[in-house]
Coordinates of C-alpha atoms in Angstrom, one line a residue:
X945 CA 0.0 0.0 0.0
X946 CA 1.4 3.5 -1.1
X947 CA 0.2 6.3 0.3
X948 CA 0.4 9.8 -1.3
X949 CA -1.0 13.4 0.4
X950 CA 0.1 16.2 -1.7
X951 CA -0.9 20.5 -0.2
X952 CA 1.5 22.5 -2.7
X953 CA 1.7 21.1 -6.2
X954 CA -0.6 21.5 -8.8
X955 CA -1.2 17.8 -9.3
X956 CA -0.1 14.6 -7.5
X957 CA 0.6 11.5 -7.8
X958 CA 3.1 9.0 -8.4
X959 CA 5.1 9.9 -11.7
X960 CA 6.8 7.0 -13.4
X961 CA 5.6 3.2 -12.9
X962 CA 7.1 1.5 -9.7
X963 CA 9.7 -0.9 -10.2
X964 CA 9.8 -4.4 -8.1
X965 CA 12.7 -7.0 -7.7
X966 CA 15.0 -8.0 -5.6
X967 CA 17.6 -5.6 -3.4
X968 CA 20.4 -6.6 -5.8
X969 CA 18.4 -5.4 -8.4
X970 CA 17.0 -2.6 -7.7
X971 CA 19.9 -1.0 -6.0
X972 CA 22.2 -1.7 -9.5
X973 CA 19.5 -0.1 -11.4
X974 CA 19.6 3.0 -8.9
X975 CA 23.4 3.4 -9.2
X976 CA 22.9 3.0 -12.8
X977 CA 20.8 5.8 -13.3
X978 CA 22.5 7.7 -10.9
X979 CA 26.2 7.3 -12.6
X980 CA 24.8 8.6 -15.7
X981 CA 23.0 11.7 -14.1
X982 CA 26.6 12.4 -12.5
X983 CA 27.9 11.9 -15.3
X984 CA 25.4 14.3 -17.3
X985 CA 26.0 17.0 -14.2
X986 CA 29.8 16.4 -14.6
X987 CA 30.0 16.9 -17.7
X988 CA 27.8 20.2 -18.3
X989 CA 29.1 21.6 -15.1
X990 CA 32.8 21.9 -16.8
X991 CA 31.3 22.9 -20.5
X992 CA 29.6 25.8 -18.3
X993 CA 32.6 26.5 -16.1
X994 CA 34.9 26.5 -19.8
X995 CA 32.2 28.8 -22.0
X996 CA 32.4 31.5 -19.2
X997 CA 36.0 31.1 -19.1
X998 CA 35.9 31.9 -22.6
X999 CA 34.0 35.0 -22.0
X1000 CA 35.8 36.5 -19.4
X1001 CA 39.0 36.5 -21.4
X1002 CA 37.3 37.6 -25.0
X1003 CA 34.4 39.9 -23.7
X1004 CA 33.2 41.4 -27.2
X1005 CA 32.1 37.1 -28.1
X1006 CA 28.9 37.0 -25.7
X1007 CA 27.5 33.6 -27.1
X1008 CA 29.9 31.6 -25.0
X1009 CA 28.5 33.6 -21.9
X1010 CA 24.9 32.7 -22.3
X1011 CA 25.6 29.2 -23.7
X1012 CA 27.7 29.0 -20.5
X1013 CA 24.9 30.0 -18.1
X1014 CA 22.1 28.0 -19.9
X1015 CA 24.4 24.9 -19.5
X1016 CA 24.9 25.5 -15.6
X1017 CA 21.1 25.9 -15.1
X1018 CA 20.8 22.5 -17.1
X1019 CA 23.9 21.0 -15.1
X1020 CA 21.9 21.9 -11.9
X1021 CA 18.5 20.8 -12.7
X1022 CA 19.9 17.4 -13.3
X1023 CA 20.5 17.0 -9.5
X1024 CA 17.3 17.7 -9.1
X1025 CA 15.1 15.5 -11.2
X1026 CA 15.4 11.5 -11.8
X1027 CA 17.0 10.0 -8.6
X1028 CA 17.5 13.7 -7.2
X1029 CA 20.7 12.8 -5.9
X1030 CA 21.0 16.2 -4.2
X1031 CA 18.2 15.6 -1.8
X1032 CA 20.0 12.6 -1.0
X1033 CA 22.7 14.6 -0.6
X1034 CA 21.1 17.4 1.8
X1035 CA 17.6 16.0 2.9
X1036 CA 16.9 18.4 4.9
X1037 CA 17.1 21.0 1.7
X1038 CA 13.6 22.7 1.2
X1039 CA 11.2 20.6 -1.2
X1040 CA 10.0 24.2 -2.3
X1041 CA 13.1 25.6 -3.2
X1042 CA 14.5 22.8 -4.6
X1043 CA 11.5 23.1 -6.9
X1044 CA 12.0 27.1 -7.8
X1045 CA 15.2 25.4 -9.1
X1046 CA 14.1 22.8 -11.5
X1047 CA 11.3 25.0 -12.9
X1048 CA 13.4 28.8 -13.2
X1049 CA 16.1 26.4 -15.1
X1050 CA 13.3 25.3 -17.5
X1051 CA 11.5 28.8 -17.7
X1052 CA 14.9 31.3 -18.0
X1053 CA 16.7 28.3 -19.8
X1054 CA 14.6 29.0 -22.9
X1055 CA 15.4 32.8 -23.3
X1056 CA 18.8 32.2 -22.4
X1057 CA 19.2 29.8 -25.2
X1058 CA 17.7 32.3 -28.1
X1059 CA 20.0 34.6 -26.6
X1060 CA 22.7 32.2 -27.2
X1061 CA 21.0 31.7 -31.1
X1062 CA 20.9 35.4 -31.3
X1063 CA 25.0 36.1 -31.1
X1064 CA 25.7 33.2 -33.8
X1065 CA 23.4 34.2 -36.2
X1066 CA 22.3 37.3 -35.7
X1067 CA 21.0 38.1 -39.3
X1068 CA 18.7 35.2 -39.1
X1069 CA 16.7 35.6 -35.8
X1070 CA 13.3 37.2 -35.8
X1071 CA 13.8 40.1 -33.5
X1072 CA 10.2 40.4 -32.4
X1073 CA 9.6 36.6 -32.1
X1074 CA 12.8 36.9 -29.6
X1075 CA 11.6 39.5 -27.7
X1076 CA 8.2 38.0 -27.6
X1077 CA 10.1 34.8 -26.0
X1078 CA 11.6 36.5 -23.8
X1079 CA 9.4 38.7 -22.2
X1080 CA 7.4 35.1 -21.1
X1081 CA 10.3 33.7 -20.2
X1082 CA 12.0 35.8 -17.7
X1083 CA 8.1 36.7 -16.5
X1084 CA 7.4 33.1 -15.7
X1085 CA 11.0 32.8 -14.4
X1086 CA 10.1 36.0 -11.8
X1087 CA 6.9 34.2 -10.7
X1088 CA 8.2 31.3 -9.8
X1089 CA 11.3 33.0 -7.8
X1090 CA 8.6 35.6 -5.8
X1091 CA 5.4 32.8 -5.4
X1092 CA 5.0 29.6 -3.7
X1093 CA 4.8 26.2 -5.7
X1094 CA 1.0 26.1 -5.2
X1095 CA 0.5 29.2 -7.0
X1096 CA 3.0 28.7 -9.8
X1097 CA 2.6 25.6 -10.3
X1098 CA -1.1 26.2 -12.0
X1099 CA 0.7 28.3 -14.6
X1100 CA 3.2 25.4 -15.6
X1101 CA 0.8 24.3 -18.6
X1102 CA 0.6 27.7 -20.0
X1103 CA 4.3 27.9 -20.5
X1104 CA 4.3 24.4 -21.4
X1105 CA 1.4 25.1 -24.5
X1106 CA 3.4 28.0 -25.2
X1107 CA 6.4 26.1 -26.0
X1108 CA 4.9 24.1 -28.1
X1109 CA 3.5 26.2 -30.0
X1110 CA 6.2 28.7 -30.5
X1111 CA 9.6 27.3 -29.7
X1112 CA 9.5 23.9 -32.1
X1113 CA 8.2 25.6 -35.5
X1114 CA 10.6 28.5 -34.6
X1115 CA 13.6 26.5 -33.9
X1116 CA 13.2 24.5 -36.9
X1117 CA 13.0 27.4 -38.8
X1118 CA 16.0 29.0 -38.1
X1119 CA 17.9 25.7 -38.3
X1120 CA 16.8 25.6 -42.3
X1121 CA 17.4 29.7 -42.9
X1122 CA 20.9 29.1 -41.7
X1123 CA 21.6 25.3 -43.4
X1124 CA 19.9 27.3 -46.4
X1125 CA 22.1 30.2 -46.2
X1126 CA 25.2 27.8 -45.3
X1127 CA 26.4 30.2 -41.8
X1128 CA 29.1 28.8 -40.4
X1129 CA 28.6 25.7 -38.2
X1130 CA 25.0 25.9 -39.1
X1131 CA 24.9 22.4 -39.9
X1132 CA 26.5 21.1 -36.2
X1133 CA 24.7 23.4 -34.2
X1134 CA 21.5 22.7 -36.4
X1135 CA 22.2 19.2 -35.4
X1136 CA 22.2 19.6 -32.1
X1137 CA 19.6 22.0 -31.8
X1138 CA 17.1 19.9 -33.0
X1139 CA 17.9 17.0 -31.1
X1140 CA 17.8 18.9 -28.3
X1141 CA 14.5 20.7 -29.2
X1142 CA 13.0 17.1 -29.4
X1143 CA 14.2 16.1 -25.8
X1144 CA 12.8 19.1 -24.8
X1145 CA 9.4 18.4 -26.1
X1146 CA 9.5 14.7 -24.8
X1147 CA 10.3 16.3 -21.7
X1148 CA 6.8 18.8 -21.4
X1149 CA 4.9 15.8 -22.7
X1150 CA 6.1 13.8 -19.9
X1151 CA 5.5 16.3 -17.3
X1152 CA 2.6 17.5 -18.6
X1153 CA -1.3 17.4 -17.5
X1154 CA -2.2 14.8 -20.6
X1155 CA -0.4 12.4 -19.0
X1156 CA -0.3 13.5 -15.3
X1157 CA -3.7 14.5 -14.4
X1158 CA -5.6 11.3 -16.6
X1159 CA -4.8 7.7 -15.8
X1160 CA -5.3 6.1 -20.1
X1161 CA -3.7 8.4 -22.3
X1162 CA -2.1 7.0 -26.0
X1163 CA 0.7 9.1 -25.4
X1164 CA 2.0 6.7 -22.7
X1165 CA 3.1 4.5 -24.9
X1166 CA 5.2 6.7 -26.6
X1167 CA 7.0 8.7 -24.1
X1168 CA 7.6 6.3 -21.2
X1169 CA 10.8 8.8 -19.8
X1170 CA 11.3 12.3 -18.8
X1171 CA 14.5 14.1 -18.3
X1172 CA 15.9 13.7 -21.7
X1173 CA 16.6 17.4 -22.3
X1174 CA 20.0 17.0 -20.2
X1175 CA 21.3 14.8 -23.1
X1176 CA 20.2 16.6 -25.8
X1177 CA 22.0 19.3 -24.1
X1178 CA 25.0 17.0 -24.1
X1179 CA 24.9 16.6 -27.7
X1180 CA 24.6 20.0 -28.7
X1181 CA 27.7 21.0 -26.7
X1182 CA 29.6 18.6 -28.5
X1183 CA 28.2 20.1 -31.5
X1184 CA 29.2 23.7 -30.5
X1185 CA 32.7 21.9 -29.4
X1186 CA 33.3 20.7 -32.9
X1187 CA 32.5 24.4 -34.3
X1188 CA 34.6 26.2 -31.6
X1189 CA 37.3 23.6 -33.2
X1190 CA 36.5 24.7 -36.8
X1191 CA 36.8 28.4 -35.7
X1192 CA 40.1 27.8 -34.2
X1193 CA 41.4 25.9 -37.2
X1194 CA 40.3 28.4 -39.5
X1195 CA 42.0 30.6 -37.8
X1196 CA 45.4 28.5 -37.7
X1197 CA 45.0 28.5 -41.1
X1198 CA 44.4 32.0 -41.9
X1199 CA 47.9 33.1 -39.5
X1200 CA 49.6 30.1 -41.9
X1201 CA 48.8 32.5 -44.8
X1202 CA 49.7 35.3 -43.3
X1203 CA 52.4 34.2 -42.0
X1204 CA 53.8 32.7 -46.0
X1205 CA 53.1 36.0 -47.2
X1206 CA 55.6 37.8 -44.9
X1207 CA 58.1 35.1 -45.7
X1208 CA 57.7 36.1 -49.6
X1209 CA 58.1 39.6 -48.5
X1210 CA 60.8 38.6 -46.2
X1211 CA 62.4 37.3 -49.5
X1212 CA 61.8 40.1 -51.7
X1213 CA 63.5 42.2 -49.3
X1214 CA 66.7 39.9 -48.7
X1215 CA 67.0 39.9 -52.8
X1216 CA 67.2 44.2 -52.0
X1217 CA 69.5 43.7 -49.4
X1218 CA 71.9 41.9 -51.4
X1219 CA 71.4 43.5 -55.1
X1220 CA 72.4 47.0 -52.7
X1221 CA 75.1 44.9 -51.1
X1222 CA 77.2 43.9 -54.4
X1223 CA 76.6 47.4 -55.4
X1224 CA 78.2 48.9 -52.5
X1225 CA 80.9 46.2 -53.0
X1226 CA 81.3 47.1 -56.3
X1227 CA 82.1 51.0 -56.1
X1228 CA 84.5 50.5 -53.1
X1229 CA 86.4 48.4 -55.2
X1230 CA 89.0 51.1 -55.8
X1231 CA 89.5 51.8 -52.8
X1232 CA 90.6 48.2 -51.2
X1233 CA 94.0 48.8 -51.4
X1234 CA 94.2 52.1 -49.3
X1235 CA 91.0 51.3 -47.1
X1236 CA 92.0 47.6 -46.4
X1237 CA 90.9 47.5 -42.7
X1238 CA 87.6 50.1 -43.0
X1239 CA 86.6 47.4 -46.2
X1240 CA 86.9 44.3 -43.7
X1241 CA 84.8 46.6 -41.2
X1242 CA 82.0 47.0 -43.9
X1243 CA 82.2 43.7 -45.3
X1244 CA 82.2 42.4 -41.6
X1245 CA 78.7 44.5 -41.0
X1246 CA 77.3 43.7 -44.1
X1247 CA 77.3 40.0 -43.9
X1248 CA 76.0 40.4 -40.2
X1249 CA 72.9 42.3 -41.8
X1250 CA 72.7 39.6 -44.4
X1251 CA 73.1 36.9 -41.4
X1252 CA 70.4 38.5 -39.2
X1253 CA 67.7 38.6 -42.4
X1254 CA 68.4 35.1 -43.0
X1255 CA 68.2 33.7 -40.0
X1256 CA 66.0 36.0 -37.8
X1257 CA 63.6 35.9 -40.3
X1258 CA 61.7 32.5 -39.3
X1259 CA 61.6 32.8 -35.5
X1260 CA 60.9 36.0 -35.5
X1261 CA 57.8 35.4 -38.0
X1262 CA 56.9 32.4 -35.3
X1263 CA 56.9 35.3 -32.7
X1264 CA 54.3 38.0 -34.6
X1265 CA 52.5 34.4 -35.3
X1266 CA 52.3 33.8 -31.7
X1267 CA 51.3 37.1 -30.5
X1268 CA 48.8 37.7 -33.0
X1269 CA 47.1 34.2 -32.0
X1270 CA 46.6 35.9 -28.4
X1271 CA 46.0 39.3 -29.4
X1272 CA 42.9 38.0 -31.7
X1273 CA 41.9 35.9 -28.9
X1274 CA 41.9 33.3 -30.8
X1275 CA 43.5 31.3 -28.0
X1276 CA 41.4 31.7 -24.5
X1277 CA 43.0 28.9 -22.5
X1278 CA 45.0 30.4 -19.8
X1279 CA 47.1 27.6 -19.8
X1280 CA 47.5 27.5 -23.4
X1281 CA 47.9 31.1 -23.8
X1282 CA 51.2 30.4 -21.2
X1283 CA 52.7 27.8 -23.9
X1284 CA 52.6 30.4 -26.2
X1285 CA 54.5 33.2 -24.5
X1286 CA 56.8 30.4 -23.2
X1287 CA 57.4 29.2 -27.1
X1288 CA 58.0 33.4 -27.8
X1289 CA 60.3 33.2 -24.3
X1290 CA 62.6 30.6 -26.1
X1291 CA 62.7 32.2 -29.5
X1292 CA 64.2 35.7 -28.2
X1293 CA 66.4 33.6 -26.1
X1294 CA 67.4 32.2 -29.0
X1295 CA 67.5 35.0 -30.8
X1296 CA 69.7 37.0 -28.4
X1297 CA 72.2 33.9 -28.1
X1298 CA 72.6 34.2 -32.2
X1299 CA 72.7 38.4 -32.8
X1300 CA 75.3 37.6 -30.0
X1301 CA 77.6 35.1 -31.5
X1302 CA 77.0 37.1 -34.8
X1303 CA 78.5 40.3 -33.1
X1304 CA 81.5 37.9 -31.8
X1305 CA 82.1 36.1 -35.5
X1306 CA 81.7 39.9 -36.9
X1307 CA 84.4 41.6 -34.9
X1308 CA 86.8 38.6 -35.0
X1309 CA 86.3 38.8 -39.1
X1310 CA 86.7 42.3 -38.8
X1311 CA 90.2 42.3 -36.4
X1312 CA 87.8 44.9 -34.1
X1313 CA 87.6 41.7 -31.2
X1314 CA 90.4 42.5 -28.5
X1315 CA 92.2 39.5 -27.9
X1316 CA 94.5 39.2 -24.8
X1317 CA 97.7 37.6 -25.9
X1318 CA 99.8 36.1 -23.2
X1319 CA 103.3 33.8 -23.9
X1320 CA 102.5 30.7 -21.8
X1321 CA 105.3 27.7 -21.5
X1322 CA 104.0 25.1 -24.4
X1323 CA 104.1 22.0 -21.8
X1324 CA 102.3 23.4 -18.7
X1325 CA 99.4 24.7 -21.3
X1326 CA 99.4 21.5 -22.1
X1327 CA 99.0 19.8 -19.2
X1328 CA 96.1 22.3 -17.7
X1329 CA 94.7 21.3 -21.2
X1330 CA 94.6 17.6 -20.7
X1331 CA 93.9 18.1 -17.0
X1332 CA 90.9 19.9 -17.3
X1333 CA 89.1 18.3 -20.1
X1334 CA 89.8 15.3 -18.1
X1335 CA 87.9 16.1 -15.3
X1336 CA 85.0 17.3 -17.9
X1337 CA 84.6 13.7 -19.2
X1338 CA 84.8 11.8 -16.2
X1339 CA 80.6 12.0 -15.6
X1340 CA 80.3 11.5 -19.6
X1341 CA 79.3 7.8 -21.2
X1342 CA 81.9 8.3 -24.0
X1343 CA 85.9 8.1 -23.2
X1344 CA 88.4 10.4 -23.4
X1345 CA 92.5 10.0 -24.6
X1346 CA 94.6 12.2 -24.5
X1347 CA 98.2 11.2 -26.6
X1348 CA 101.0 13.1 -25.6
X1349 CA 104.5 12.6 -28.1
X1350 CA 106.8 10.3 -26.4
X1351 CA 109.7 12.8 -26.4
X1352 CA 107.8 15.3 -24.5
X1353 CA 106.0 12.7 -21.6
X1354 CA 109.7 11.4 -21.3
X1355 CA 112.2 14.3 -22.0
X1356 CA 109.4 17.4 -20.8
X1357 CA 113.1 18.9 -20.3
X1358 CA 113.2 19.3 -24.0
X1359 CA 110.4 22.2 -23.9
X1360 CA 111.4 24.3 -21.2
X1361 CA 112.5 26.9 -24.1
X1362 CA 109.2 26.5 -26.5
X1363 CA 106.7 29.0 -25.3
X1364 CA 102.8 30.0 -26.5
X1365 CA 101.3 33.2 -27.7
X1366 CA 98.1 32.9 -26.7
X1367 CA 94.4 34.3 -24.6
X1368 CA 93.6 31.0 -23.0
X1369 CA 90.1 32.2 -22.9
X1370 CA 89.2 32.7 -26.2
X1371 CA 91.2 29.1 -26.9
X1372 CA 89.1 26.8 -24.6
X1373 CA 86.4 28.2 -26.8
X1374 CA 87.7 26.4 -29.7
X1375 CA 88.2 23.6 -27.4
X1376 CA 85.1 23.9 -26.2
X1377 CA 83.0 23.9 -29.3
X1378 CA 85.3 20.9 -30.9
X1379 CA 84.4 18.6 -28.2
X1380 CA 80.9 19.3 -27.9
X1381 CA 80.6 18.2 -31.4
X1382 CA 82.3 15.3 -30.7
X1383 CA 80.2 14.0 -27.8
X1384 CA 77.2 14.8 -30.0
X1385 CA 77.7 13.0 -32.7
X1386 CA 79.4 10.0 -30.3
X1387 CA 77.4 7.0 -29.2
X1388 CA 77.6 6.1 -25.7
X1389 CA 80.7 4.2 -24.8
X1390 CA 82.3 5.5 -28.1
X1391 CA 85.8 7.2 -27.8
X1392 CA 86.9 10.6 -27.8
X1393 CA 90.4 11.1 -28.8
X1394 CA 93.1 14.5 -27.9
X1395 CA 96.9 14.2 -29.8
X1396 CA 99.3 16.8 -29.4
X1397 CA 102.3 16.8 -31.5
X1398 CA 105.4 19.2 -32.2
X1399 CA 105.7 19.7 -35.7
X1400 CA 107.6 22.1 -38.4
X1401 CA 110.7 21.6 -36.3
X1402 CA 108.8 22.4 -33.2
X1403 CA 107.6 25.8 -35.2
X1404 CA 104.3 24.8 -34.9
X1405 CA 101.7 22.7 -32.3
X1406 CA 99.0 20.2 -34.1
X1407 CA 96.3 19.3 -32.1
X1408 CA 93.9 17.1 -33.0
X1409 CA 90.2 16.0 -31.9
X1410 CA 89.2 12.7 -33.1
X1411 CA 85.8 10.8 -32.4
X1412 CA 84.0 7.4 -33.4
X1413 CA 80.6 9.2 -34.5
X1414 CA 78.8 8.6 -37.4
X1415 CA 81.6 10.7 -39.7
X1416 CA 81.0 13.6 -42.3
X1417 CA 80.0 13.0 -46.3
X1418 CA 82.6 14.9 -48.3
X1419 CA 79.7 17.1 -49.6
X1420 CA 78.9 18.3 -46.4
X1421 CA 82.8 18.3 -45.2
X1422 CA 83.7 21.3 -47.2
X1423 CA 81.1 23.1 -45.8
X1424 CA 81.6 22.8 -42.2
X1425 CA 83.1 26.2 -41.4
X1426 CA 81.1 27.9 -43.2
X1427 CA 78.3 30.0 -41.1
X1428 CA 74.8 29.0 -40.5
X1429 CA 76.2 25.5 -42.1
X1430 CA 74.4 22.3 -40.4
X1431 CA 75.3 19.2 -40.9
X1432 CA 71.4 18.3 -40.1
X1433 CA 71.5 14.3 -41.7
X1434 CA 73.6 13.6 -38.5
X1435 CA 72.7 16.1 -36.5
X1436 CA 70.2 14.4 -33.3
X1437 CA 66.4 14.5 -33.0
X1438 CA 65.5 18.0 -30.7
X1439 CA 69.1 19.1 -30.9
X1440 CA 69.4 23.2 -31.5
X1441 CA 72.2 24.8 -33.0
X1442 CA 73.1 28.2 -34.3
X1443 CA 75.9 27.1 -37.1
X1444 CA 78.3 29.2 -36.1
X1445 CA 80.1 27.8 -33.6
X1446 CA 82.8 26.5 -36.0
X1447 CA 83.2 29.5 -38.2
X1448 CA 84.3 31.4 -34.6
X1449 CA 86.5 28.9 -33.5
X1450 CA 87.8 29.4 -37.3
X1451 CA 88.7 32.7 -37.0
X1452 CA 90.0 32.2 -33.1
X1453 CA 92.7 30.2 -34.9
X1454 CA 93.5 32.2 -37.6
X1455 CA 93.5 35.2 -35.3
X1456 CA 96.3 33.2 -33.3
X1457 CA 98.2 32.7 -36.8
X1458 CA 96.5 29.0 -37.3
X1459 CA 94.3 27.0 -39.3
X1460 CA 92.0 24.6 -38.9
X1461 CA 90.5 22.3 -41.0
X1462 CA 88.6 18.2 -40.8
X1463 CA 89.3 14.7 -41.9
X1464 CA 86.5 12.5 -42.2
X1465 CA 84.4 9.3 -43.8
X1466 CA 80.8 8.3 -42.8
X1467 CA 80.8 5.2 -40.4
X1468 CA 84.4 5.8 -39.1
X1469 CA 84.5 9.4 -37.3
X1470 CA 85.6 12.5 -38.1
X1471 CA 89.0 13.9 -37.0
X1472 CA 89.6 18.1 -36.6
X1473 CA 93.0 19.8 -36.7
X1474 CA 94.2 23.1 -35.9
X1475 CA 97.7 24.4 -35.6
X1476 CA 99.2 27.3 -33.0
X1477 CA 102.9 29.2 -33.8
X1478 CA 105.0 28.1 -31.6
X1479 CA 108.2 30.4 -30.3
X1480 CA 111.1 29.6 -28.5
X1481 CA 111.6 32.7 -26.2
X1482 CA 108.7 34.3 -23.9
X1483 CA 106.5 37.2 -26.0
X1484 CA 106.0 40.2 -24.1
X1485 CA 101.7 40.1 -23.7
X1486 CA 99.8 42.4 -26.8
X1487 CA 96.4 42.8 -27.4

């Protein structure tokens, strides 16, 4: 026996046919329906919580601030209807209020939604018609919030007949103008409109007095479940997701074009550069012979002009490309938006570290760098040499030798008299740079190889750095010293380079009076060489 006494609602009665079985039964059917309402809740609650992120970091777009409310009132209102898990949660909560809820959500939801339709297609909505919906909804939507649930609750079939005979022919309208007149992502959102427009009407039949208030209706047998608008809900949110993803990728694709046409500019204004460049070259021609250091100057700061078009030309089109992304607001995640200005971070870093190494490979071109010259004794150099960069291997995977000439590890007597002209500093750069290349380019427990050898009579030093990589072709070996030149079929996934550290240690040596040059064949290694004057009485120190 049920008993049922009902003194605020318009009508009575149990709602939905009772279900018997065993506990087992009915208590997996219970958390059945309840995992999906929490996951409907769930879900809408974060689409809500992300739309009006969206609008409080692009104000001007106010679509994703009503479809953002609407889907919050619908997240709520699912709490509160099928196993109205938040009365289980709170059951003390007011049965009234709880009720104000469920029904303001279904009265405000509808204006709130044509104001949603309104922003995305604003040349196809019927002002008048909107207005008109409006002014019922937010009215019904007051009289709930200021009267109790026996008063209000007569009025529910009004608003339910005026649904149906407004808000379906209307909705369906506007879904064919704008298929019709192809708006963009009138098809998805037309999609989930309508589905949602018929889980909405499923919904009012259910609740309504044709099947609540008579005991036989035909209408039973067609809808035997209420609460379907929260999925149709569901659906169109994934619809608007899918168009939000069309936006951005339009978007993407417009800064790709934009970005292609500044690279063709970008080229048409390199071609200037250098057409003005051979020109200039061309008149000062004459006056070489008497200008010989002002001519190495220019040519110095010409190809650093030349060097920074080139090469400062992609990241910094990568930069305006990320900046304009967030500027347009095209990106609203905060998180995302702090990728971005960490991608623009590392390209000026990058950036700084190449105008920087430029400036260096300019002035030693030039002669302008100040080098500080100091006469060392050869063999004590060459002992910090081997002492130090033995230390710098011992935490590597790949082994270092170091082959001194037998007549200086047993006679070290013999070059007491031999000294070197050097600035240490600038040195351990070439040093520096050779070996990183090595250990690059070096699989782990390959070897790493240092000789050191008197030659020219003991005129000259050769050192050479040798390593079991993968080698050099001869096409590319030709190459090496030149500036901005990568080796990049050797070169190791994620590895970032600038190209120029060879070309300085070039001109470090030959600033020293050296060379420096490379040996090498893919599959066995590559070997580099560079040479140092050697004298055989201390230099006073120059600069």
């Amino acid at each position: 026996m049920v008993q049922v006494a009902n003194f605020r609602h318009r009508s009575g009665g149990i709602l939905e046919s009772l279900y018997l079985g065993s506990q087992g039964q009915i208590t997996q059917l219970r958390n059945n329906n309840l995992a999906l309402e929490l996951f409907l809740f769930g879900s809408l609650f974060i689409i809500g919580l992300y739309h009006l992120g969206l609008f409080a970091f692009r104000t001007k777009d106010r679509s994703t601030l009503y479809f953002g409310i609407y889907t919050l009132m619908i997240a709520c209102r699912t709490l509160l209807v099928g196993e109205i898990y938040f009365i289980n949660l709170f059951p003390d909560f007011s049965w009234e209020i709880a009720h104000k809820i469920q029904t303001t959500a279904f009265y405000v939801g509808i204006p709130l939604f044509f104001m949603f339709l309104k922003t995305i297609f604003p040349q196809d909505i019927r002002p008048r018609l909107n207005r008109l919906i409006y002014i019922v909804g937010f009215a019904f939507g007051l009289l709930v919030l200021l009267t109790p649930a026996r008063i209000f609750t007569p009025f529910n079939p009004a608003y339910q007949l005026f649904f149906l005979l407004v808000v379906p022919a209307y909705i369906l309208y506007l879904v064919a103008v704008t298929c019709w007149r192809k708006r963009e992502g009138a098809y998805l959102i037309g999609i989930g409109v309508t589905i949602l427009l018929f889980c909405a009407v499923n919904d009012i039949i259910f609740l309504s007095i044709f099947l609540n208030d008579t005991e036989a209706h035909f209408l039973r047998s067609i809808v035997t479940r209420g609460n379907l608008s929260s999925w149709g809900l569901l659906i169109l949110v994934f619809a608007q997701s899918l168009v939000l993803a069309q936006k951005l990728s339009q978007s993407f694709s417009k800064t790709e074009l934009v970005t292609a046409e500044l690279r063709r500019l970008n080229d048409s204004l390199e071609e200037k550069v250098q057409e003005r460049t051979q020109a200039l070259e061309t008149s000062n021609k004459e006056l070489e012979k008497a200008y010989a250091a002002a001519s190495r100057s220019e040519k110095s700061r010409q190809f650093l002009v030349q060097n920074i078009s080139h090469d400062l030309r992609t990241p910094l089109t990568s930069i305006k490309g990320y900046v304009d992304t967030i500027l347009d607001g095209i990106v609203q995640d905060p998180e995302q938006q702090k990728k971005y200005l960490a991608r623009v971070a590392e390209k000026v870093i990058s950036i700084n570290h190449l105008v920087e190494q430029l400036t260096e490979l300019a002035r030693l071109e030039s002669r302008q760098s100040q080098l500080h010259f100091k006469s060392v004794p050869l063999f004590k150099y060459l002992e910090a040499i081997c002492e130090q960069y033995t230390l710098d291997f011992q935490a590597s995977t790949v082994e270092l030798q170091i082959r001194f000439p037998e007549d200086l590890v047993n006679h070290p007597g013999n070059t007491e008299d031999l000294f070197l002209n050097i600035d240490s500093e600038q040195l351990e750069r070439v040093f520096t740079n050779l070996f990183s290349n090595a250990l690059k380019h070096t699989p782990p427990g390959g070897q790493i190889s240092l000789s050191l050898r008197l030659i020219n009579d003991k005129k000259t030093l050769q050192l050479e750095v040798a390593d079991t990589g993968a080698g050099i072709s001869p096409e590319n070996l030709e190459h090496i010293f030149e500036r901005f030149y990568m080796v990049t079929k050797v070169r190791q996934p994620g590895e970032k380079g600038s190209g120029l550290g060879l070309a300085i240690a070039k001109e470090i040596v030959k600033y020293h009076g050296g060379q420096i040059w490379a040996e090498s064949e893919l599959g066995k290694g590559s070997r580099f060489f560079f040479t140092l004057p050697v004298s055989k009485q201390r230099s006073s120190c120059k600069t």
